[in-house]
Coordinates of C-alpha atoms and ligand atoms in Angstrom, one line a residue:
M701 CA -75.3 -83.2 48.7
A702 CA -76.4 -83.3 52.3
S703 CA -73.7 -85.7 53.4
Q704 CA -71.1 -83.0 52.6
T705 CA -72.3 -80.8 55.4
P706 CA -71.5 -82.3 58.9
P707 CA -74.5 -82.5 61.2
P708 CA -74.8 -79.5 63.5
L709 CA -74.2 -81.5 66.7
L710 CA -70.9 -82.8 65.4
L711 CA -69.9 -79.3 64.3
L712 CA -70.7 -78.0 67.8
L713 CA -68.7 -80.8 69.4
L714 CA -65.8 -80.2 67.1
V715 CA -65.9 -76.4 67.9
G716 CA -66.2 -77.2 71.6
W717 CA -63.3 -79.7 71.4
S718 CA -61.0 -77.5 69.5
S719 CA -61.6 -74.4 71.7
A720 CA -61.0 -76.6 74.8
S721 CA -57.8 -77.9 73.4
L722 CA -56.9 -74.3 72.4
Q723 CA -57.3 -73.4 76.1
E724 CA -55.2 -76.3 77.1
T725 CA -52.3 -75.7 74.8
R726 CA -52.4 -71.9 74.9
K727 CA -49.0 -70.7 76.3
P728 CA -49.2 -68.9 79.6
N729 CA -48.2 -65.2 79.9
F730 CA -45.6 -64.1 82.4
V731 CA -45.7 -61.0 84.5
L732 CA -42.5 -60.9 86.5
M733 CA -42.1 -58.1 88.9
M734 CA -38.9 -57.2 90.7
V735 CA -38.6 -54.4 93.3
D736 CA -35.2 -52.9 94.0
D737 CA -33.8 -53.2 97.6
L738 CA -37.2 -54.1 99.1
G739 CA -36.8 -56.0 102.4
I740 CA -38.7 -59.1 103.2
G741 CA -40.0 -57.4 106.3
D742 CA -41.6 -54.5 104.4
L743 CA -44.6 -56.4 103.2
G744 CA -47.8 -57.0 105.1
C745 CA -47.9 -60.6 103.9
Y746 CA -44.5 -61.1 105.5
G747 CA -45.5 -59.7 108.8
N748 CA -45.2 -55.9 108.5
T749 CA -47.9 -54.2 110.5
S750 CA -47.3 -50.5 109.7
L751 CA -46.8 -50.4 105.9
R752 CA -49.9 -51.0 103.8
T753 CA -49.4 -53.3 100.9
P754 CA -52.9 -54.6 100.2
N755 CA -52.3 -55.4 96.6
I756 CA -49.2 -57.5 97.2
D757 CA -50.9 -59.2 100.2
R758 CA -53.8 -60.1 98.0
L759 CA -51.4 -61.6 95.4
A760 CA -49.9 -63.7 98.1
L761 CA -53.3 -64.8 99.3
E762 CA -54.2 -65.9 95.7
G763 CA -51.0 -67.8 95.3
V764 CA -48.0 -69.3 96.9
R765 CA -45.8 -67.3 99.4
L766 CA -42.3 -68.5 99.6
T767 CA -40.6 -68.0 102.9
Q768 CA -37.1 -69.2 101.9
H769 CA -36.7 -67.5 98.6
I770 CA -33.0 -66.9 98.1
A771 CA -31.4 -64.3 95.8
A772 CA -28.4 -65.7 94.0
A773 CA -26.4 -62.6 95.0
S774 CA -26.8 -59.8 97.5
L775 CA -26.3 -57.0 95.0
C776 CA -28.3 -55.8 92.0
T777 CA -26.2 -56.6 88.9
P778 CA -25.2 -60.1 89.8
S779 CA -28.6 -61.0 91.3
R780 CA -30.4 -59.8 88.1
A781 CA -27.9 -61.6 85.9
A782 CA -28.6 -64.8 87.8
F783 CA -32.4 -64.3 87.7
L784 CA -32.4 -63.8 83.9
T785 CA -30.0 -66.7 83.1
G786 CA -30.7 -69.3 85.8
R787 CA -27.0 -69.4 86.6
Y788 CA -24.8 -68.3 89.4
P789 CA -23.4 -64.9 88.3
I790 CA -19.8 -66.2 88.5
R791 CA -20.6 -68.4 85.5
S792 CA -21.3 -65.5 83.2
G793 CA -18.5 -63.3 84.6
M794 CA -21.1 -61.0 86.2
S795 CA -19.4 -60.8 89.6
G796 CA -16.2 -59.0 90.5
S797 CA -13.4 -59.8 92.8
S798 CA -12.8 -56.2 93.9
R799 CA -15.1 -53.2 94.5
P800 CA -17.6 -52.2 93.3
G801 CA -19.8 -55.2 92.8
V802 CA -22.3 -53.4 90.5
F803 CA -22.0 -51.2 87.4
L804 CA -21.8 -47.5 88.4
F805 CA -21.6 -46.0 84.9
T806 CA -23.9 -46.1 82.0
A807 CA -20.8 -45.7 79.9
A808 CA -18.9 -48.7 81.2
S809 CA -18.2 -51.6 78.8
G810 CA -19.1 -54.6 81.1
G811 CA -22.4 -56.2 80.8
L812 CA -24.3 -59.5 80.4
P813 CA -22.4 -61.3 77.6
P814 CA -24.2 -61.9 74.4
T815 CA -23.4 -65.6 74.7
E816 CA -25.7 -65.8 77.8
L817 CA -29.3 -67.0 77.2
T818 CA -32.0 -65.2 79.1
F819 CA -35.5 -66.6 79.5
A820 CA -36.7 -63.6 77.5
K821 CA -34.6 -64.7 74.5
I822 CA -36.0 -68.2 74.7
A823 CA -39.6 -67.0 75.2
K824 CA -39.2 -64.7 72.2
Q825 CA -38.0 -67.7 70.1
Q826 CA -41.2 -69.4 71.3
G827 CA -43.3 -66.7 69.8
Y828 CA -43.7 -64.4 72.9
Q829 CA -44.0 -60.7 72.8
T830 CA -41.4 -59.6 75.4
A831 CA -40.9 -56.4 77.3
L832 CA -38.7 -55.0 80.0
I833 CA -40.1 -51.9 81.8
G834 CA -37.8 -50.2 84.4
K835 CA -34.4 -51.0 85.6
W836 CA -31.9 -53.1 83.7
H837 CA -28.4 -52.6 85.3
L838 CA -26.7 -55.2 83.1
G839 CA -24.7 -53.1 80.8
L840 CA -25.4 -51.1 77.6
N841 CA -22.5 -50.7 75.1
C842 CA -19.2 -52.5 74.2
G843 CA -17.3 -50.3 71.8
S844 CA -19.3 -47.3 70.8
S845 CA -22.0 -45.2 72.3
E846 CA -24.7 -46.8 70.1
D847 CA -23.7 -50.4 69.6
H848 CA -26.1 -51.5 72.4
C849 CA -24.4 -54.9 72.7
H850 CA -25.7 -55.3 76.2
H851 CA -29.0 -53.6 75.7
P852 CA -32.2 -55.4 76.7
H853 CA -33.0 -55.8 73.0
A854 CA -29.8 -57.9 72.7
H855 CA -31.1 -60.2 75.4
G856 CA -34.6 -61.0 74.1
F857 CA -36.7 -58.0 75.2
S858 CA -38.4 -56.6 72.1
F859 CA -39.7 -53.6 74.0
F860 CA -37.7 -51.5 76.5
F861 CA -38.9 -48.5 78.5
G862 CA -36.5 -47.8 81.3
V863 CA -33.1 -47.1 82.7
P864 CA -30.1 -49.0 81.5
L865 CA -28.3 -48.4 84.8
T866 CA -30.2 -47.9 88.1
N867 CA -31.7 -45.2 90.2
L868 CA -28.8 -43.6 92.0
R869 CA -28.5 -41.0 94.7
D870 CA -27.0 -38.8 92.0
C871 CA -30.1 -38.9 90.0
Q872 CA -31.9 -36.4 92.1
P873 CA -30.6 -33.1 93.3
G874 CA -30.0 -32.9 97.1
H875 CA -29.6 -36.6 97.6
G876 CA -25.8 -36.8 97.6
T877 CA -23.8 -39.1 95.4
V878 CA -22.6 -42.7 95.4
F879 CA -19.2 -41.6 94.3
R880 CA -17.5 -41.3 97.6
I881 CA -14.2 -40.0 96.4
H882 CA -15.3 -36.5 96.1
R883 CA -15.9 -35.8 99.8
Y884 CA -12.2 -35.3 100.5
L885 CA -11.3 -34.4 96.9
P886 CA -11.7 -30.6 97.2
Y887 CA -9.5 -30.5 100.3
G888 CA -6.9 -32.9 98.9
T889 CA -6.7 -30.9 95.7
F890 CA -6.5 -27.6 97.6
V891 CA -3.6 -28.9 99.7
V892 CA -1.7 -30.3 96.7
V893 CA -2.2 -27.1 94.8
L894 CA -1.0 -25.0 97.8
L895 CA 2.1 -27.1 98.3
S896 CA 3.0 -27.1 94.6
A897 CA 2.5 -23.4 94.4
A898 CA 4.7 -22.8 97.5
A899 CA 7.3 -25.2 96.1
L900 CA 7.2 -23.3 92.8
H901 CA 7.6 -20.0 94.6
Y902 CA 10.7 -21.2 96.6
S903 CA 12.1 -23.4 93.9
G904 CA 14.8 -20.8 93.2
A905 CA 16.3 -21.6 96.6
L906 CA 15.7 -25.4 96.2
P907 CA 17.3 -27.8 93.8
L908 CA 13.9 -28.4 92.1
R909 CA 12.8 -28.4 88.5
R910 CA 10.3 -25.6 87.9
G911 CA 9.0 -27.3 84.7
L912 CA 8.3 -30.5 86.5
L913 CA 6.5 -28.7 89.3
L914 CA 4.4 -26.7 86.9
G915 CA 3.5 -29.9 85.0
L916 CA 2.4 -31.5 88.3
L917 CA 0.3 -28.6 89.2
V918 CA -1.5 -28.6 85.8
L919 CA -2.0 -32.3 86.0
V920 CA -3.6 -32.1 89.5
L921 CA -5.8 -29.2 88.4
V922 CA -7.0 -31.1 85.3
L923 CA -7.7 -34.3 87.3
A924 CA -9.6 -32.4 90.0
G925 CA -11.5 -30.4 87.3
L926 CA -12.5 -33.6 85.5
T927 CA -13.6 -35.3 88.7
A928 CA -15.6 -32.3 89.9
G929 CA -17.1 -32.0 86.4
F930 CA -18.0 -35.7 86.6
V931 CA -19.7 -35.4 89.9
W932 CA -21.6 -32.4 88.7
T933 CA -22.6 -33.9 85.4
G934 CA -23.2 -37.4 86.9
P935 CA -27.0 -37.2 86.7
Y936 CA -26.8 -36.2 83.1
L937 CA -24.5 -38.9 82.2
N938 CA -25.8 -41.8 84.4
C939 CA -29.6 -41.2 84.8
V940 CA -30.9 -41.8 81.3
L941 CA -34.4 -43.0 80.3
F942 CA -34.7 -45.0 77.1
R943 CA -37.6 -46.0 75.0
D944 CA -36.2 -49.0 73.0
R945 CA -33.0 -47.6 71.5
S946 CA -33.6 -43.9 71.9
I947 CA -33.1 -41.6 74.8
V948 CA -36.3 -39.9 75.8
E949 CA -35.1 -38.1 79.0
Q950 CA -31.7 -37.2 80.3
P951 CA -31.5 -37.0 83.2
F952 CA -34.8 -38.8 84.0
R953 CA -37.4 -37.2 86.3
S954 CA -38.3 -39.6 89.0
E955 CA -41.6 -37.7 89.7
N956 CA -44.4 -39.8 88.3
L957 CA -41.9 -42.3 86.8
T958 CA -43.4 -45.3 88.4
Q959 CA -46.8 -44.1 87.1
R960 CA -45.5 -43.7 83.6
M961 CA -43.9 -47.2 83.8
T962 CA -47.1 -48.7 85.0
R963 CA -49.0 -47.1 82.1
E964 CA -46.5 -48.5 79.7
A965 CA -47.1 -51.9 81.2
V966 CA -50.8 -51.6 81.0
V967 CA -50.6 -50.6 77.3
F968 CA -48.2 -53.5 76.6
M969 CA -50.6 -56.0 78.1
E970 CA -53.6 -54.6 76.4
R971 CA -51.9 -54.7 73.0
N972 CA -50.8 -58.2 73.5
A973 CA -53.8 -59.7 75.2
A974 CA -54.4 -62.1 72.4
R975 CA -51.0 -63.6 72.2
P976 CA -48.5 -64.9 74.7
F977 CA -46.4 -62.2 76.3
L978 CA -43.7 -61.9 78.9
L979 CA -43.4 -58.7 80.9
F980 CA -40.5 -58.1 83.2
F981 CA -41.6 -55.1 85.3
S982 CA -38.5 -53.9 87.2
F983 CA -39.2 -51.1 89.7
L984 CA -36.7 -48.3 90.2
Q985 CA -38.1 -48.0 93.7
V986 CA -37.3 -48.5 96.6
H987 CA -33.6 -47.7 95.9
T988 CA -32.1 -44.4 96.8
A989 CA -32.5 -41.6 95.7
M990 CA -35.9 -42.3 97.4
F991 CA -38.9 -40.8 95.6
A992 CA -42.7 -41.1 95.6
S993 CA -45.2 -39.4 93.4
A994 CA -47.4 -36.7 94.9
A995 CA -50.4 -39.0 95.5
F996 CA -48.2 -41.2 97.8
R997 CA -46.1 -38.6 99.6
G998 CA -46.9 -38.5 103.3
T999 CA -49.1 -41.6 103.2
S1000 CA -46.9 -43.8 105.4
R1001 CA -45.4 -43.7 108.9
H1002 CA -42.0 -44.5 107.5
G1003 CA -41.1 -41.3 105.6
V1004 CA -40.5 -41.3 101.9
Y1005 CA -39.3 -44.9 102.0
G1006 CA -42.7 -46.1 103.2
D1007 CA -44.4 -43.8 100.7
A1008 CA -42.3 -45.5 97.9
V1009 CA -43.4 -48.9 99.1
H1010 CA -47.0 -47.7 99.0
E1011 CA -46.5 -46.6 95.4
V1012 CA -45.0 -49.9 94.4
D1013 CA -48.0 -51.7 95.9
W1014 CA -50.3 -49.4 94.0
S1015 CA -48.5 -50.2 90.7
V1016 CA -48.8 -54.0 91.4
G1017 CA -52.5 -53.4 91.9
Q1018 CA -52.8 -51.6 88.6
I1019 CA -51.0 -54.5 86.8
M1020 CA -53.2 -57.1 88.5
Q1021 CA -56.4 -55.1 87.7
T1022 CA -55.4 -55.0 84.1
L1023 CA -54.8 -58.8 83.9
G1024 CA -58.3 -59.2 85.5
R1025 CA -59.9 -56.8 83.1
L1026 CA -58.4 -58.5 80.1
G1027 CA -59.5 -61.9 81.4
L1028 CA -55.9 -63.2 81.7
R1029 CA -55.6 -64.2 85.3
D1030 CA -56.0 -67.9 84.7
N1031 CA -53.5 -67.8 81.9
T1032 CA -50.8 -65.7 83.5
L1033 CA -48.0 -66.7 85.9
V1034 CA -47.3 -63.7 88.1
Y1035 CA -44.2 -63.4 90.2
L1036 CA -43.0 -60.7 92.6
S1037 CA -39.7 -60.5 94.3
S1038 CA -36.8 -58.2 95.3
D1039 CA -33.3 -58.4 93.9
Q1040 CA -31.8 -58.6 97.4
G1041 CA -32.5 -57.6 101.0
A1042 CA -33.0 -54.0 102.2
H1043 CA -30.0 -51.7 102.2
L1044 CA -29.6 -51.0 105.9
E1045 CA -27.0 -48.3 105.6
E1046 CA -29.2 -46.0 103.6
L1047 CA -29.8 -42.7 105.4
S1048 CA -30.6 -39.6 103.5
A1049 CA -28.2 -36.7 103.3
A1050 CA -30.3 -35.1 106.1
G1051 CA -30.2 -38.3 108.2
E1052 CA -33.7 -39.5 107.4
V1053 CA -34.0 -43.3 107.4
H1054 CA -34.2 -44.5 103.8
R1055 CA -33.8 -48.2 104.5
G1056 CA -36.3 -51.0 104.5
S1057 CA -36.7 -53.9 107.0
N1058 CA -35.4 -57.4 106.7
G1059 CA -37.7 -58.6 109.5
I1060 CA -36.1 -61.1 111.8
Y1061 CA -33.2 -61.7 109.4
K1062 CA -29.7 -60.6 110.1
A1063 CA -27.9 -57.7 108.2
G1064 CA -28.9 -56.7 104.7
K1065 CA -27.9 -56.0 101.1
S1066 CA -24.3 -56.8 100.2
T1067 CA -24.0 -59.6 102.7
S1068 CA -24.8 -63.3 102.6
W1069 CA -26.5 -63.2 106.0
E1070 CA -30.2 -64.0 105.6
G1071 CA -31.1 -60.3 105.5
G1072 CA -29.1 -59.9 102.4
I1073 CA -30.4 -62.8 100.3
R1074 CA -33.8 -64.0 101.7
V1075 CA -36.2 -62.0 99.6
P1076 CA -40.0 -62.0 99.2
G1077 CA -41.2 -64.5 96.7
I1078 CA -44.8 -64.6 95.6
L1079 CA -46.1 -66.7 92.7
S1080 CA -49.7 -66.7 91.5
W1081 CA -51.6 -68.3 88.6
S1082 CA -55.3 -68.8 89.3
G1083 CA -56.4 -72.3 88.6
R1084 CA -52.9 -73.6 88.3
I1085 CA -51.1 -72.7 91.5
P1086 CA -53.0 -73.3 94.7
A1087 CA -54.1 -70.2 96.7
G1088 CA -53.0 -69.2 100.2
V1089 CA -50.2 -71.7 100.4
E1090 CA -46.9 -71.1 102.1
I1091 CA -43.8 -73.0 101.1
S1092 CA -40.7 -72.9 103.3
E1093 CA -38.4 -75.0 101.2
P1094 CA -35.2 -73.3 100.0
V1095 CA -35.6 -72.0 96.5
S1096 CA -33.7 -69.5 94.4
N1097 CA -34.4 -66.6 92.1
M1098 CA -32.5 -68.6 89.5
D1099 CA -35.5 -71.1 89.5
L1100 CA -37.6 -68.7 87.4
F1101 CA -35.4 -69.4 84.4
P1102 CA -36.2 -73.1 83.9
T1103 CA -39.7 -72.5 85.1
V1104 CA -40.4 -69.9 82.5
V1105 CA -38.5 -71.7 79.8
R1106 CA -40.4 -74.9 80.3
L1107 CA -43.8 -73.2 80.4
S1108 CA -43.0 -71.3 77.3
G1109 CA -42.7 -74.6 75.5
A1110 CA -38.9 -74.8 75.2
A1111 CA -36.5 -77.2 76.7
V1112 CA -34.0 -76.0 79.3
P1113 CA -30.9 -75.4 77.2
K1114 CA -27.8 -77.5 77.6
D1115 CA -26.0 -76.2 74.5
R1116 CA -22.4 -77.1 74.1
W1117 CA -19.4 -75.0 74.4
G1118 CA -16.0 -75.7 73.1
L1119 CA -16.4 -79.3 72.0
P1120 CA -18.1 -80.5 68.8
E1121 CA -21.1 -82.5 69.8
R1122 CA -20.0 -85.6 67.8
S1123 CA -16.5 -85.6 69.2
R1124 CA -15.3 -88.5 71.2
T1125 CA -14.4 -86.3 74.2
F1126 CA -17.8 -84.8 74.2
R1127 CA -19.5 -88.2 74.3
K1128 CA -17.2 -89.4 77.0
V1129 CA -18.1 -86.4 79.1
E1130 CA -21.8 -86.9 78.4
Q1131 CA -21.7 -90.5 79.5
Q1132 CA -20.3 -89.4 82.8
H1133 CA -23.1 -86.9 83.2
T1134 CA -24.7 -88.4 86.3
R1135 CA -24.0 -85.3 88.4
P1136 CA -24.0 -82.4 86.1
E1137 CA -22.8 -79.9 88.7
R1138 CA -19.7 -82.1 89.1
L1139 CA -19.0 -83.3 85.6
C1140 CA -20.5 -80.7 83.3
L1141 CA -17.4 -79.7 81.4
T1142 CA -19.0 -78.8 78.1
C1143 CA -22.5 -77.8 78.7
R1144 CA -24.1 -74.7 80.0
V1145 CA -24.7 -75.3 83.7
I1146 CA -28.2 -74.1 84.7
D1147 CA -28.3 -73.8 88.5
G1148 CA -32.0 -73.1 88.8
H1149 CA -34.7 -75.8 89.0
D1150 CA -38.2 -75.8 87.6
L1151 CA -40.6 -74.8 90.4
M1152 CA -43.9 -76.0 89.1
D1153 CA -43.9 -79.4 90.8
L1154 CA -43.2 -77.8 94.1
L1155 CA -45.7 -75.0 93.6
Q1156 CA -48.4 -77.4 92.5
G1157 CA -47.8 -79.8 95.3
R1158 CA -46.5 -82.7 93.3
E1159 CA -43.2 -82.4 95.2
E1160 CA -42.7 -81.6 98.8
R1161 CA -39.0 -81.0 98.8
S1162 CA -37.0 -78.4 97.0
R1163 CA -34.6 -79.8 94.4
H1164 CA -31.9 -77.6 95.8
E1165 CA -30.0 -79.8 98.3
F1166 CA -27.2 -77.2 98.3
L1167 CA -27.3 -73.5 97.5
F1168 CA -24.1 -71.4 97.3
H1169 CA -23.9 -67.9 98.5
Y1170 CA -21.5 -65.6 96.8
C1171 CA -20.3 -62.2 97.9
N1172 CA -19.1 -60.8 94.6
S1173 CA -17.0 -63.6 93.1
Y1174 CA -16.0 -65.0 96.5
L1175 CA -17.8 -68.2 97.6
N1176 CA -19.0 -66.9 101.0
A1177 CA -21.3 -69.5 102.4
V1178 CA -23.2 -72.8 101.7
R1179 CA -26.7 -73.8 102.5
W1180 CA -27.5 -77.5 102.9
H1181 CA -31.0 -78.9 103.2
P1182 CA -30.2 -82.6 103.5
R1183 CA -32.6 -84.9 101.8
N1184 CA -33.4 -86.9 104.9
S1185 CA -33.9 -84.1 107.5
S1186 CA -35.7 -80.8 108.1
S1187 CA -32.5 -79.0 109.0
V1188 CA -31.2 -76.1 106.9
W1189 CA -27.5 -75.8 107.6
K1190 CA -25.6 -72.7 106.7
A1191 CA -21.9 -72.6 106.9
F1192 CA -19.9 -69.3 106.4
F1193 CA -16.3 -69.3 105.2
F1194 CA -16.1 -65.7 106.0
T1195 CA -18.3 -62.9 107.4
P1196 CA -18.2 -59.1 106.9
N1197 CA -16.8 -57.0 109.7
F1198 CA -19.6 -54.8 110.9
Y1199 CA -19.1 -51.2 111.9
P1200 CA -20.0 -49.9 114.4
E1201 CA -19.8 -53.3 116.0
G1202 CA -23.1 -54.8 117.1
Q1203 CA -25.1 -53.0 114.4
A1204 CA -25.2 -55.8 111.8
A1205 CA -24.4 -53.2 109.1
C1206 CA -21.3 -51.5 107.6
F1207 CA -22.0 -47.8 108.1
H1208 CA -18.4 -46.7 107.5
T1209 CA -18.3 -48.0 103.9
H1210 CA -22.0 -47.6 103.1
V1211 CA -22.2 -51.3 102.0
C1212 CA -20.3 -54.3 103.4
F1213 CA -17.4 -55.3 101.3
C1214 CA -16.2 -58.9 100.6
T1215 CA -12.6 -58.2 99.9
P1216 CA -10.2 -59.9 102.3
D1217 CA -9.4 -56.7 104.3
Y1218 CA -13.1 -56.2 105.2
V1219 CA -14.0 -59.7 106.4
T1220 CA -13.2 -62.3 109.0
H1221 CA -12.4 -65.8 107.8
H1222 CA -13.7 -68.8 109.7
D1223 CA -12.0 -72.2 109.8
P1224 CA -13.8 -74.3 110.7
P1225 CA -16.7 -72.5 109.0
L1226 CA -19.3 -70.6 111.1
L1227 CA -22.3 -73.0 111.3
F1228 CA -26.0 -72.3 111.8
D1229 CA -29.1 -74.4 111.6
L1230 CA -31.6 -72.0 110.1
S1231 CA -34.5 -74.3 110.9
R1232 CA -33.9 -73.7 114.6
D1233 CA -32.1 -70.3 114.4
P1234 CA -33.4 -68.3 111.4
S1235 CA -31.8 -65.1 112.7
E1236 CA -28.3 -66.6 112.7
S1237 CA -27.6 -65.6 116.2
R1238 CA -26.1 -68.8 117.7
P1239 CA -23.2 -70.3 115.8
L1240 CA -22.9 -74.0 116.5
T1241 CA -19.8 -75.7 117.6
A1242 CA -18.6 -79.3 118.0
D1243 CA -19.7 -79.0 121.7
T1244 CA -23.2 -77.7 121.0
E1245 CA -23.9 -79.7 117.9
P1246 CA -23.1 -83.5 117.8
A1247 CA -23.2 -83.6 114.0
F1248 CA -20.9 -80.5 113.7
R1249 CA -18.0 -82.3 112.1
S1250 CA -19.9 -84.4 109.6
V1251 CA -22.1 -81.5 108.6
V1252 CA -19.1 -79.2 108.0
A1253 CA -17.3 -81.9 106.1
A1254 CA -20.2 -82.6 103.8
M1255 CA -20.7 -78.8 103.1
T1256 CA -17.0 -78.2 102.5
E1257 CA -17.0 -81.1 100.0
A1258 CA -20.1 -79.7 98.3
A1259 CA -18.4 -76.3 98.0
E1260 CA -15.3 -77.9 96.5
S1261 CA -17.3 -79.8 93.9
H1262 CA -19.3 -76.7 93.1
R1263 CA -16.0 -74.8 92.6
T1264 CA -14.8 -77.3 90.1
S1265 CA -18.0 -76.9 88.1
V1266 CA -17.2 -73.2 87.5
Q1267 CA -15.5 -72.6 84.2
P1268 CA -13.2 -69.5 84.1
V1269 CA -14.8 -66.8 81.9
E1270 CA -13.9 -63.2 81.2
S1271 CA -14.9 -61.0 84.1
Q1272 CA -17.3 -58.2 83.3
F1273 CA -16.0 -56.4 86.4
S1274 CA -12.4 -55.8 85.6
A1275 CA -11.3 -52.2 86.2
E1276 CA -11.1 -51.7 82.5
K1277 CA -14.7 -52.9 81.9
L1278 CA -16.1 -50.9 84.9
M1279 CA -14.5 -47.5 84.2
W1280 CA -16.3 -44.6 82.6
K1281 CA -15.5 -44.3 78.9
P1282 CA -16.4 -41.0 77.2
W1283 CA -16.9 -42.8 73.8
L1284 CA -19.5 -45.1 75.3
Q1285 CA -21.5 -42.3 76.8
P1286 CA -25.1 -42.1 75.6
C1287 CA -25.8 -38.5 75.1
C1288 CA -29.0 -37.1 73.6
S1289 CA -27.8 -33.6 72.8
S1290 CA -24.1 -32.5 72.7
F1291 CA -21.7 -32.9 75.6
R1292 CA -21.6 -29.1 75.7
Q1293 CA -25.3 -29.0 76.5
L1294 CA -24.5 -31.6 79.3
C1295 CA -26.4 -34.3 77.3
Q1296 CA -29.7 -32.8 78.5
C1297 CA -32.9 -33.7 76.9
Q1298 CA -36.5 -32.5 76.9
Q1299 CA -39.0 -34.4 78.9
E1300 CA -41.0 -37.0 77.0
P1301 CA -44.6 -35.9 76.6
E1302 CA -46.6 -37.9 79.1
R1303 CA -48.9 -40.5 77.5
A1304 CA -52.5 -39.8 77.8
Ligands
NAG2436 C1 -47.3 -35.9 88.0 O1 -48.7 -36.3 87.8 C2 -49.6 -35.4 88.4 C3 -50.9 -36.0 88.4 O2 -51.2 -36.7 87.2 C4 -49.5 -34.0 87.7 O3 -50.3 -33.1 88.4 C5 -48.0 -33.5 87.8 O4 -47.9 -32.3 87.1 C6 -47.1 -34.6 87.3 N1 -45.7 -34.1 87.5 C7 -44.9 -34.0 86.5 C8 -43.5 -33.5 86.9 O5 -45.1 -34.2 85.3
NAG2437 C1 -42.3 -52.3 108.6 O1 -41.5 -51.6 107.6 C2 -40.9 -50.4 108.1 C3 -40.2 -49.8 107.0 O2 -39.2 -50.6 106.5 C4 -40.0 -50.8 109.3 O3 -39.4 -49.6 109.8 C5 -40.8 -51.5 110.4 O4 -40.0 -51.9 111.4 C6 -41.5 -52.7 109.8 N1 -42.4 -53.3 110.7 C7 -42.4 -54.6 111.1 C8 -43.3 -55.0 112.1 O5 -41.6 -55.3 110.5
NAG2438 C1 -28.8 -88.1 106.4 O1 -27.9 -88.4 105.4 C2 -26.5 -88.2 105.6 C3 -25.8 -88.5 104.3 O2 -26.3 -87.8 103.3 C4 -26.0 -89.0 106.8 O3 -24.7 -88.7 107.1 C5 -26.9 -88.7 108.0 O4 -26.5 -89.6 109.1 C6 -28.4 -88.9 107.7 N1 -29.2 -88.4 108.8 C7 -30.2 -89.0 109.2 C8 -31.0 -88.4 110.4 O5 -30.7 -90.0 108.7

């Protein structure tokens, strides 16, 4: 009967309506790009005039450029932990109280705890295809060389092509090492051996035990041998390239690596063009050992550092072209940032400048001066985020967590720890929940805020009234953007001691340290108003700033209340967790073959 077939017009309307609503409700893709150690002053769109970054500049023109985008930490491991979890690294135990502040061994047992929730894990639960391509630096194993308890797979990334640690000086021959002990080790060993041998020789005349001396001598030789062996095999042990759970190259070749990573990203996007995906593209560049593929070598006026920036820009261009070709630009949120400021102390073994530029901002990586934490921040999503807009409100790299989680269709988690949800104590705490950062005793504190209202112009002010700047696990400084003023106050409780003085860097230790013996404490805190003095060159005093006392009092109180919101957790940076453990060492061949592996055939 005719009445059983709907009239064609109605059918068309229905089809039109349903495809429109499909467009509306289709979940956006995410392409999140993070460059390593890139300075805010290295990009054309942030004012660099001699490096060429046309692809990144175009991305900024097509979206929002943040000028006060703050990394939650000034070092890789904690900053990345915060980025993925939306929480200050101290809350997950991902910051240490001594040196170093990052993982230095692939075979260490510290890492992002499995109890932490990353945005990738949540997106995956929301039906997303998820991938991490490039650097991880958040741990690998806990108890055996293949348990992969901290592997990207354990944190929601279904696909992984990259390096569980980071690019290190040791990863390329001729670039030196990050293990500073060995510079004096040969001499020290030599002296000890010489003295022991002499003592042994004359021990007949001295009241000394030959056996004890001999034992000492052997011990020293064994330790020296192990250390030398470690420095020599470092690249084989630490510089490992994985595809999912298997090692494909050990040590990895940096030649063409960014190009291979880019190709992996393109293939991943092509394969998943029809479903929602989340790609975290995490460059190994521009960290030392500095490298650039043949096509980029010699293209910049800033040595291999500049060449590497050019290669990064090329890669961004390839990724954006792919999104365009697949017709995904209006359905993809793209983000580009750096994990922290440029590492100013980086000079090559031959003295070539391997550092980036933090523009007008003071100091760099491993400090809470603006140069260490104010990073590029570009967000683009055609049709959804306005183009060519600059936002100068203080925002954090932790904000990506709630932003991605909400857009993926999930609610920002506030799951409970410790107390059963129906218990009386729990409900009491929940009732008091007017200021979560103060009273959140049982819930997972998320420190980031959803950025969409700010990006889309529905809000003018950042939701961060305060931001806290940590140097490792020490609360170093506070930033306050009072609701009623345009000031951005920054108060330091301590600052690193620079060396040589006046250089705004710590050349004697290669990075600035935060441990008490390397810093100067300030009481009252050292106060700046970044809205008037972005370069932090004129500390304010009670004489020069009428509001000095009330501002410092408000900031000190905020710091106290923040401190009480931090629950003690197991540190992932204890000496025991950080040390190299042979039984955790990923090794693709045998130890006798130095864990060496064939190169992976390059993908066509
Ligand atoms: C890097 O790529 C170039 C061009 O594709 C190629 O000629 C070169 O052999 C590659 N290098 C390595 C080490 O594979
Ligand atoms: C551009 O970047 C290079 C390399 O980091 C740096 O040496 C130079 O000073 C920067 N130029 C400007 C104008 O910031
Ligand atoms: C802004 O608010 C603070 C309290 O939050 C107050 O102490 C201060 O006087 C106010 N400043 C102005 C300019 O209204």
